[in-house]
PDB file of C-alpha atoms in Angstrom:
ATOM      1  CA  UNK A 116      50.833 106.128   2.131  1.00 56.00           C
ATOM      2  CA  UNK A 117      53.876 107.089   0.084  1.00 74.00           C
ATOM      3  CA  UNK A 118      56.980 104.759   1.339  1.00 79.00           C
ATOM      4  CA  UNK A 119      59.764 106.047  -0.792  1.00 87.00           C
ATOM      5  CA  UNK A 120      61.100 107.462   2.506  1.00 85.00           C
ATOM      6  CA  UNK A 121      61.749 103.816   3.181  1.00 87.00           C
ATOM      7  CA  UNK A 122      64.369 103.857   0.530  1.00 89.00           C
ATOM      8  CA  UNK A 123      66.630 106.570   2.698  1.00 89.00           C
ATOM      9  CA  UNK A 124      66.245 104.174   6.278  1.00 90.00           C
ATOM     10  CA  UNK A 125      68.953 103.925   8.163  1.00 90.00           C
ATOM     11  CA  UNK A 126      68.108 100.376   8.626  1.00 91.00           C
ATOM     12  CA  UNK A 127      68.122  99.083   4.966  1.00 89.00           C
ATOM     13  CA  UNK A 128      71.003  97.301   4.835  1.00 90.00           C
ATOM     14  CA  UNK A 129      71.124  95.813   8.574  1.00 90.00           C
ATOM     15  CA  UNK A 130      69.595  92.242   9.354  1.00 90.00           C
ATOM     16  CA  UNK A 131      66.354  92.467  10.863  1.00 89.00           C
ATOM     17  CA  UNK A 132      67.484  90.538  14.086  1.00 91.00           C
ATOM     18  CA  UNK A 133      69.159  93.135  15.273  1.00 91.00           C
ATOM     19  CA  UNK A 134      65.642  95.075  15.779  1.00 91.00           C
ATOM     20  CA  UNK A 135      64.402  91.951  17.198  1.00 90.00           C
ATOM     21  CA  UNK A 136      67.179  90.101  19.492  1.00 88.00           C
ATOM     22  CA  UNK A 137      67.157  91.809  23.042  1.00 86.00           C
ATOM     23  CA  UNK A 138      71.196  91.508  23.106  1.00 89.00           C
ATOM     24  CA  UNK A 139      71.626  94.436  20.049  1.00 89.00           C
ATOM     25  CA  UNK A 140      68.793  96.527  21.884  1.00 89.00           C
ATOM     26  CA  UNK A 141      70.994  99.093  21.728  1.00 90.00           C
ATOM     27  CA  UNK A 142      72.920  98.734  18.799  1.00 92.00           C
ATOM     28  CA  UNK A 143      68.929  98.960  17.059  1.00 91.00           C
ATOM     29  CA  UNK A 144      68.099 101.976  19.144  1.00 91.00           C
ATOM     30  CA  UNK A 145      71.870 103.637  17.869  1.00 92.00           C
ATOM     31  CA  UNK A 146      70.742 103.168  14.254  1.00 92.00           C
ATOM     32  CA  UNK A 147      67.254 104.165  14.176  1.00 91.00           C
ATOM     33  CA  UNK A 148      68.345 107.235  16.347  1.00 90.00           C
ATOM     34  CA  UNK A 149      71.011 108.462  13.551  1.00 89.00           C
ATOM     35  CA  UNK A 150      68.312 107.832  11.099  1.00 90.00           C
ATOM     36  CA  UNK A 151      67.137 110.615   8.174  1.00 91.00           C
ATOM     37  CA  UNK A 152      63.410 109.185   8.060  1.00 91.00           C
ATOM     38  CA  UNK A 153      62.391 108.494  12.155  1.00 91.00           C
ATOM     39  CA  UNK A 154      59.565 110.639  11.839  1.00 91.00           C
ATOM     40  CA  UNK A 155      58.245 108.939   8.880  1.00 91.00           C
ATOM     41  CA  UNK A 156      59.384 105.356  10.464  1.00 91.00           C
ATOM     42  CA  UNK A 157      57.250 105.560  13.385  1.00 91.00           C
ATOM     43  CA  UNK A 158      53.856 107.530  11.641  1.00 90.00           C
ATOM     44  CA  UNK A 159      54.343 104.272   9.024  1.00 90.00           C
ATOM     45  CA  UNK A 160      54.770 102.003  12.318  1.00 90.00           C
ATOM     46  CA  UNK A 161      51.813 103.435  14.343  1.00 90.00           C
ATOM     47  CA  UNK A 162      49.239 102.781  11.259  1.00 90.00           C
ATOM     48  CA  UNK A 163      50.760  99.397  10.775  1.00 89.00           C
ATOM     49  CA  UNK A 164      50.272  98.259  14.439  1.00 89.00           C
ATOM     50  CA  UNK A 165      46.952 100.655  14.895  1.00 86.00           C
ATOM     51  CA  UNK A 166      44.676  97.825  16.932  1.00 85.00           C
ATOM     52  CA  UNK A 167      47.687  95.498  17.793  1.00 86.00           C
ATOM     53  CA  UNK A 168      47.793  94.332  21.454  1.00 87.00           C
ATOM     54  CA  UNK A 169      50.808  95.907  23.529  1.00 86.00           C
ATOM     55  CA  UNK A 170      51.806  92.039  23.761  1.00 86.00           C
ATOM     56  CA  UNK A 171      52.186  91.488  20.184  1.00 88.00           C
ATOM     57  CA  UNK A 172      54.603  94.763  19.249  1.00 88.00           C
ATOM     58  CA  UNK A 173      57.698  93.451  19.615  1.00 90.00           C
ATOM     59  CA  UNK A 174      60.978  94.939  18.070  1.00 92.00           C
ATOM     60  CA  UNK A 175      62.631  97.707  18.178  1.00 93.00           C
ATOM     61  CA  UNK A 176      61.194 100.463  15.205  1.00 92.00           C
ATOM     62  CA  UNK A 177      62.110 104.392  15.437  1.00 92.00           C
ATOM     63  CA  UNK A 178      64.093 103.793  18.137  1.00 92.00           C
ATOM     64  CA  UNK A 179      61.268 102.534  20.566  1.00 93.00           C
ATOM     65  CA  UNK A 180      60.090  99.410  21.875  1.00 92.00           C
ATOM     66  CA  UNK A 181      56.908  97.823  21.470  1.00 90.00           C
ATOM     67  CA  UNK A 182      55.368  98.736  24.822  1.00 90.00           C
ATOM     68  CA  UNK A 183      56.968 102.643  24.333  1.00 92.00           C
ATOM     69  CA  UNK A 184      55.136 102.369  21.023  1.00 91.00           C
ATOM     70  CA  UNK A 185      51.951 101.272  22.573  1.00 89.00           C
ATOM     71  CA  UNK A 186      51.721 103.674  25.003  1.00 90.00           C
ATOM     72  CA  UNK A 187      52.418 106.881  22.464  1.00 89.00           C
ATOM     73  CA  UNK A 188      49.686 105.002  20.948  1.00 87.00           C
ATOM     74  CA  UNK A 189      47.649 105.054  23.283  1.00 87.00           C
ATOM     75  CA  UNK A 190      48.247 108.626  24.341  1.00 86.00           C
ATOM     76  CA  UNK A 191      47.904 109.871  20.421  1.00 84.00           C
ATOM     77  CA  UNK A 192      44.282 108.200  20.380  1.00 81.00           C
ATOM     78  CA  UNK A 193      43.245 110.077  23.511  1.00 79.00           C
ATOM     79  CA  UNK A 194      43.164 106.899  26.045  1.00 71.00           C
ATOM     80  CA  UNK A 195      44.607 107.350  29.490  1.00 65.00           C
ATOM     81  CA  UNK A 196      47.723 104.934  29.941  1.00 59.00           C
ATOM     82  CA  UNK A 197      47.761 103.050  33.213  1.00 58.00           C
ATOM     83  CA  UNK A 198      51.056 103.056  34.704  1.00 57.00           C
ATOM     84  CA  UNK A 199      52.034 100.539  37.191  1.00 55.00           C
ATOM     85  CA  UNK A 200      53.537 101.079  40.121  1.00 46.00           C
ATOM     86  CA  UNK A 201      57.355 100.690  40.343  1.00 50.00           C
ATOM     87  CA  UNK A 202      57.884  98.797  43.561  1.00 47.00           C
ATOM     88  CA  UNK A 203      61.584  99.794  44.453  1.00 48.00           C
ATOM     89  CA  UNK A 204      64.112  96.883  44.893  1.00 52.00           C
ATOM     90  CA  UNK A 205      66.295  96.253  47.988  1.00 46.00           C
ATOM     91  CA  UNK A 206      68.284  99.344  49.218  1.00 49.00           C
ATOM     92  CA  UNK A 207      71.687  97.055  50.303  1.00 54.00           C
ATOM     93  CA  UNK A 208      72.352  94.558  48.192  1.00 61.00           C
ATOM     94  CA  UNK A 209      73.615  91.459  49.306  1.00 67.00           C
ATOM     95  CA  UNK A 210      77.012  90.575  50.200  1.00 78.00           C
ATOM     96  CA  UNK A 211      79.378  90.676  47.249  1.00 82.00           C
ATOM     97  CA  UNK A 212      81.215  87.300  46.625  1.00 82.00           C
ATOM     98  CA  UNK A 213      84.775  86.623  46.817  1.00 87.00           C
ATOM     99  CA  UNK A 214      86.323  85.633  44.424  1.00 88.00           C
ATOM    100  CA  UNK A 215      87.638  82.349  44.068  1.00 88.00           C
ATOM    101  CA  UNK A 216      83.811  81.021  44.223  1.00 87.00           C
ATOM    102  CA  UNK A 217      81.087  80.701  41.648  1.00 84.00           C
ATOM    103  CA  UNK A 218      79.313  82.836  42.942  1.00 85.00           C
ATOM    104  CA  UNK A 219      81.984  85.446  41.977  1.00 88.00           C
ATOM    105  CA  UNK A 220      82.629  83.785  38.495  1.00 87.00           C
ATOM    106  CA  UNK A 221      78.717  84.342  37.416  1.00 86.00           C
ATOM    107  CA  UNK A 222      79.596  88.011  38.845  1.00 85.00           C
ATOM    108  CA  UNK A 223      82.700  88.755  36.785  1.00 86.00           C
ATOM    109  CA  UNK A 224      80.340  86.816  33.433  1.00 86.00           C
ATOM    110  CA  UNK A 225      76.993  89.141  34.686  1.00 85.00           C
ATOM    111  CA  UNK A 226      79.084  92.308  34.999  1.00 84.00           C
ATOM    112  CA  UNK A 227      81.504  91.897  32.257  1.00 85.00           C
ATOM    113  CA  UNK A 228      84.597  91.866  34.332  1.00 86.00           C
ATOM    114  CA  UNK A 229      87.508  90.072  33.768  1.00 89.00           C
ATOM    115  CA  UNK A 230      87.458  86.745  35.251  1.00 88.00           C
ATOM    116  CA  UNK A 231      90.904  85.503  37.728  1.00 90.00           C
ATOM    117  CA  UNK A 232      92.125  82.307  37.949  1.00 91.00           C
ATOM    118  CA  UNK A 233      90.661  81.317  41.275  1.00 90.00           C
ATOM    119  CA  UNK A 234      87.323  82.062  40.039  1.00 89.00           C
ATOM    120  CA  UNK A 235      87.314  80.156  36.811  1.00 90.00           C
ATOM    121  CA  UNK A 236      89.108  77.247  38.714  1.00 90.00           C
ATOM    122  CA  UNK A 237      85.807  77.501  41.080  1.00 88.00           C
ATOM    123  CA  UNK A 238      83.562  77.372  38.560  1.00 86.00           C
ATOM    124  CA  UNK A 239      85.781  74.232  36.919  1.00 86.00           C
ATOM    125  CA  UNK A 240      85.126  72.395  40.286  1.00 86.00           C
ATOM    126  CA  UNK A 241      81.693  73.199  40.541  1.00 83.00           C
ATOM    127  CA  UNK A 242      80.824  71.595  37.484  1.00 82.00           C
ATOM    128  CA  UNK A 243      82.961  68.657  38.337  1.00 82.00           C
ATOM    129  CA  UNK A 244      80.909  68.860  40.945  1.00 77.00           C
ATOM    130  CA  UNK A 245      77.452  68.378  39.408  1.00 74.00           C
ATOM    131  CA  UNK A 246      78.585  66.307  36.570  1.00 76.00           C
ATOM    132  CA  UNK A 247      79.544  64.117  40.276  1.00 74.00           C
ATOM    133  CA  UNK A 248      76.635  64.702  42.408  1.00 73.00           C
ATOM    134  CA  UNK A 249      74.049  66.233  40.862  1.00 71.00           C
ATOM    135  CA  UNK A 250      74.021  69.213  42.923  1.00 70.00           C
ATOM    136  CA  UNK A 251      76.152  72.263  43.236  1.00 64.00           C
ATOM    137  CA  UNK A 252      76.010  72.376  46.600  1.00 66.00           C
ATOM    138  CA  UNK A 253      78.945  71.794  48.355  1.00 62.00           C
ATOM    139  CA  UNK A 254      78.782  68.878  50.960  1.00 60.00           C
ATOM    140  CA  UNK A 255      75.250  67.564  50.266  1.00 55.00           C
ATOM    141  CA  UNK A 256      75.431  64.771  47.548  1.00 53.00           C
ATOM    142  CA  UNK A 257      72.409  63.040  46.071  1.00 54.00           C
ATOM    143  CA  UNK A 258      72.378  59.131  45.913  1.00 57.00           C
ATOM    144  CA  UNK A 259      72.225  57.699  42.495  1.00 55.00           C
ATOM    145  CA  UNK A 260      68.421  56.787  41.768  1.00 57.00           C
ATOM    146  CA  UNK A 261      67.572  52.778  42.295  1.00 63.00           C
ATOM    147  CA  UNK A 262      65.685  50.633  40.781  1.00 68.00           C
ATOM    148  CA  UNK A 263      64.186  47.986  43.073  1.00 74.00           C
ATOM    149  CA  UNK A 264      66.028  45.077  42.808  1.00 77.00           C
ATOM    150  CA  UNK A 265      64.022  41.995  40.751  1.00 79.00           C
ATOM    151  CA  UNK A 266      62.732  39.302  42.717  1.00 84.00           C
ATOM    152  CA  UNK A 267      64.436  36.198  42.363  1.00 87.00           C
ATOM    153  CA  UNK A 268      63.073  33.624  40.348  1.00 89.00           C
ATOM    154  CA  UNK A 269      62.941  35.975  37.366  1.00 89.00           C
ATOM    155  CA  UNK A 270      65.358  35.582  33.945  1.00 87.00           C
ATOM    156  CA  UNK A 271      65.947  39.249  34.988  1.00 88.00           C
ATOM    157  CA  UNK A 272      67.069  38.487  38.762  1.00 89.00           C
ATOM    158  CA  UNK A 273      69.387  35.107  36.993  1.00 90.00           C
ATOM    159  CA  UNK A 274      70.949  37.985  34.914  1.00 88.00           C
ATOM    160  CA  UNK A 275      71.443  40.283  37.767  1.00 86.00           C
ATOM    161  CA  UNK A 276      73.448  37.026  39.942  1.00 87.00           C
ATOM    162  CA  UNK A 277      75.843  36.607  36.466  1.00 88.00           C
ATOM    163  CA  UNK A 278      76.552  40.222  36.198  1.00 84.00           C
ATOM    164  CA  UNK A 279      77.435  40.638  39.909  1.00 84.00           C
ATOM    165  CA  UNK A 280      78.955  37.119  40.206  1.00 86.00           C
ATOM    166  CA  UNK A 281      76.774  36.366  42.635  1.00 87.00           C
ATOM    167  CA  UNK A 282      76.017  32.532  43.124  1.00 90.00           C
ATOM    168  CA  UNK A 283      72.623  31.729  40.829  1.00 91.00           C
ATOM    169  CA  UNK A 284      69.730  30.395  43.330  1.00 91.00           C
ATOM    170  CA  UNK A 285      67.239  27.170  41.848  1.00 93.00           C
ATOM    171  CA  UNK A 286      64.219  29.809  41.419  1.00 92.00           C
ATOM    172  CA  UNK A 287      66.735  31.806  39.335  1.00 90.00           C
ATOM    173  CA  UNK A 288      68.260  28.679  37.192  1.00 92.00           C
ATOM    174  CA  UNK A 289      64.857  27.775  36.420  1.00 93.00           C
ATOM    175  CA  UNK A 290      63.259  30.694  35.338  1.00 91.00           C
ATOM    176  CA  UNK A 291      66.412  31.138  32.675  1.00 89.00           C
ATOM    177  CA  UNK A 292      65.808  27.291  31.882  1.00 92.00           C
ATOM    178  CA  UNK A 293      62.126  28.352  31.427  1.00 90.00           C
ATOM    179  CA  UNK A 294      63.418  31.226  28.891  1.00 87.00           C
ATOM    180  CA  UNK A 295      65.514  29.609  26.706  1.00 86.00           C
ATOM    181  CA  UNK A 296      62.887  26.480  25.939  1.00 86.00           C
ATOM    182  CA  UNK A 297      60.554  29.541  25.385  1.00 83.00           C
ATOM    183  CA  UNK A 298      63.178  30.618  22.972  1.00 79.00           C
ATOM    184  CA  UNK A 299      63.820  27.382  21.070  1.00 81.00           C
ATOM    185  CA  UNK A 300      59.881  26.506  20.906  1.00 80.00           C
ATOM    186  CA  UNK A 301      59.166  29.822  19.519  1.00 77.00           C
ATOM    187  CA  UNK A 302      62.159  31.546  18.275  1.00 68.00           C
ATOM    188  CA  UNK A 303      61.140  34.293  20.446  1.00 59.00           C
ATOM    189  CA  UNK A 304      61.925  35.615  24.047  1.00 55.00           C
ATOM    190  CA  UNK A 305      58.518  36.712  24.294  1.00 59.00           C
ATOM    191  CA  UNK A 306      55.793  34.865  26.107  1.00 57.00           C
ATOM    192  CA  UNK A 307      53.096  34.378  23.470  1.00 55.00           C
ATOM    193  CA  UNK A 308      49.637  35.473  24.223  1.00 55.00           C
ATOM    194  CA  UNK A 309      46.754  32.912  24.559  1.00 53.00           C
ATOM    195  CA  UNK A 310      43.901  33.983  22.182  1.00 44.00           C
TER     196      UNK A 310
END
């Protein structure tokens, strides 16, 4: 197959992730559909991806999609194409937020409104929020994860008493007496293991 035509795309000069990134969809679909060579694009395109799994044709080429591309595919080979059945969304949608809430700040971001003051203040406090709690739901805060305390007698639980200032226990004071000859006999904190 002759691919001088390739030489007059529209596309030449563009980076390839615009074809490829689902946020310049359109901006792919503008360029391929102002291009001189479509035709010869997609014939190329179809022989290229002849056997390829709808899964696996990803990109936007001539202007179509991967599935779109599939299914003329599909259709030029003779085999019926399945369509599924569109199952239609809610009538009403919900109720709209107002603003001066999150919810209305991640509708001004989704919808690409401008966003107020009260809404961006919202969102401020709502992170505050979870950077607090752990939650962005108002009112219900999460207590910090424990660790079960160490029972005393341990070098751990001696450490825990100094760090708290909390009066050291004999079980305590020995264990940390019990450490540090460790330490001296050995040069190690570690207990050594009997062989």
């Amino acid at each position: 197959m002759d691919r001088e035509w390739e030489l007059k795309s529209a596309c030449r000069n563009v980076d390839p992730e615009v074809f490829f990134a689902d946020r310049s969809r359109g901006r792919a679909k503008a360029i391929c559909e102002g291009c001189l060579v479509i035709e010869q694009c997609l014939a190329a395109t179809l022989v290229r991806e002849a056997h390829v799994p709808k899964s696996f044709r990803t990109g936007i080429v001539a202007a179509l999609t991967g599935a779109q591309r599939w299914e003329l595919d599909q259709k030029q080979q003779g085999r019926e194409v399945s369509k599924k059945i569109a199952v239609p969304k809610a009538a009403t949608p919900g109720p709209v937020a107002p603003c001066g809430t999150r919810a209305a700040y991640q509708r001004h971001l989704r919808n690409g409104e401008p966003i107020d003051d009260k809404c961006r203040d919202a969102n401020s406090a709502s992170k505050r929020h979870w950077t607090a709690t752990g939650t962005t739901q108002v009112g219900i805060s999460q207590p910090a994860p424990s660790r079960p305390l160490t029972p005393c007698g341990s070098y751990a639980a001696y450490r825990r008493h100094i760090r708290k200032g909390e009066p050291v226990d004999a079980a305590c004071r020995a264990a940390n007496t019990a450490r540090s000859a460790r330490y001296r006999a050995a040069s190690s904190t570690q207990l050594s293991v009997a062989g």
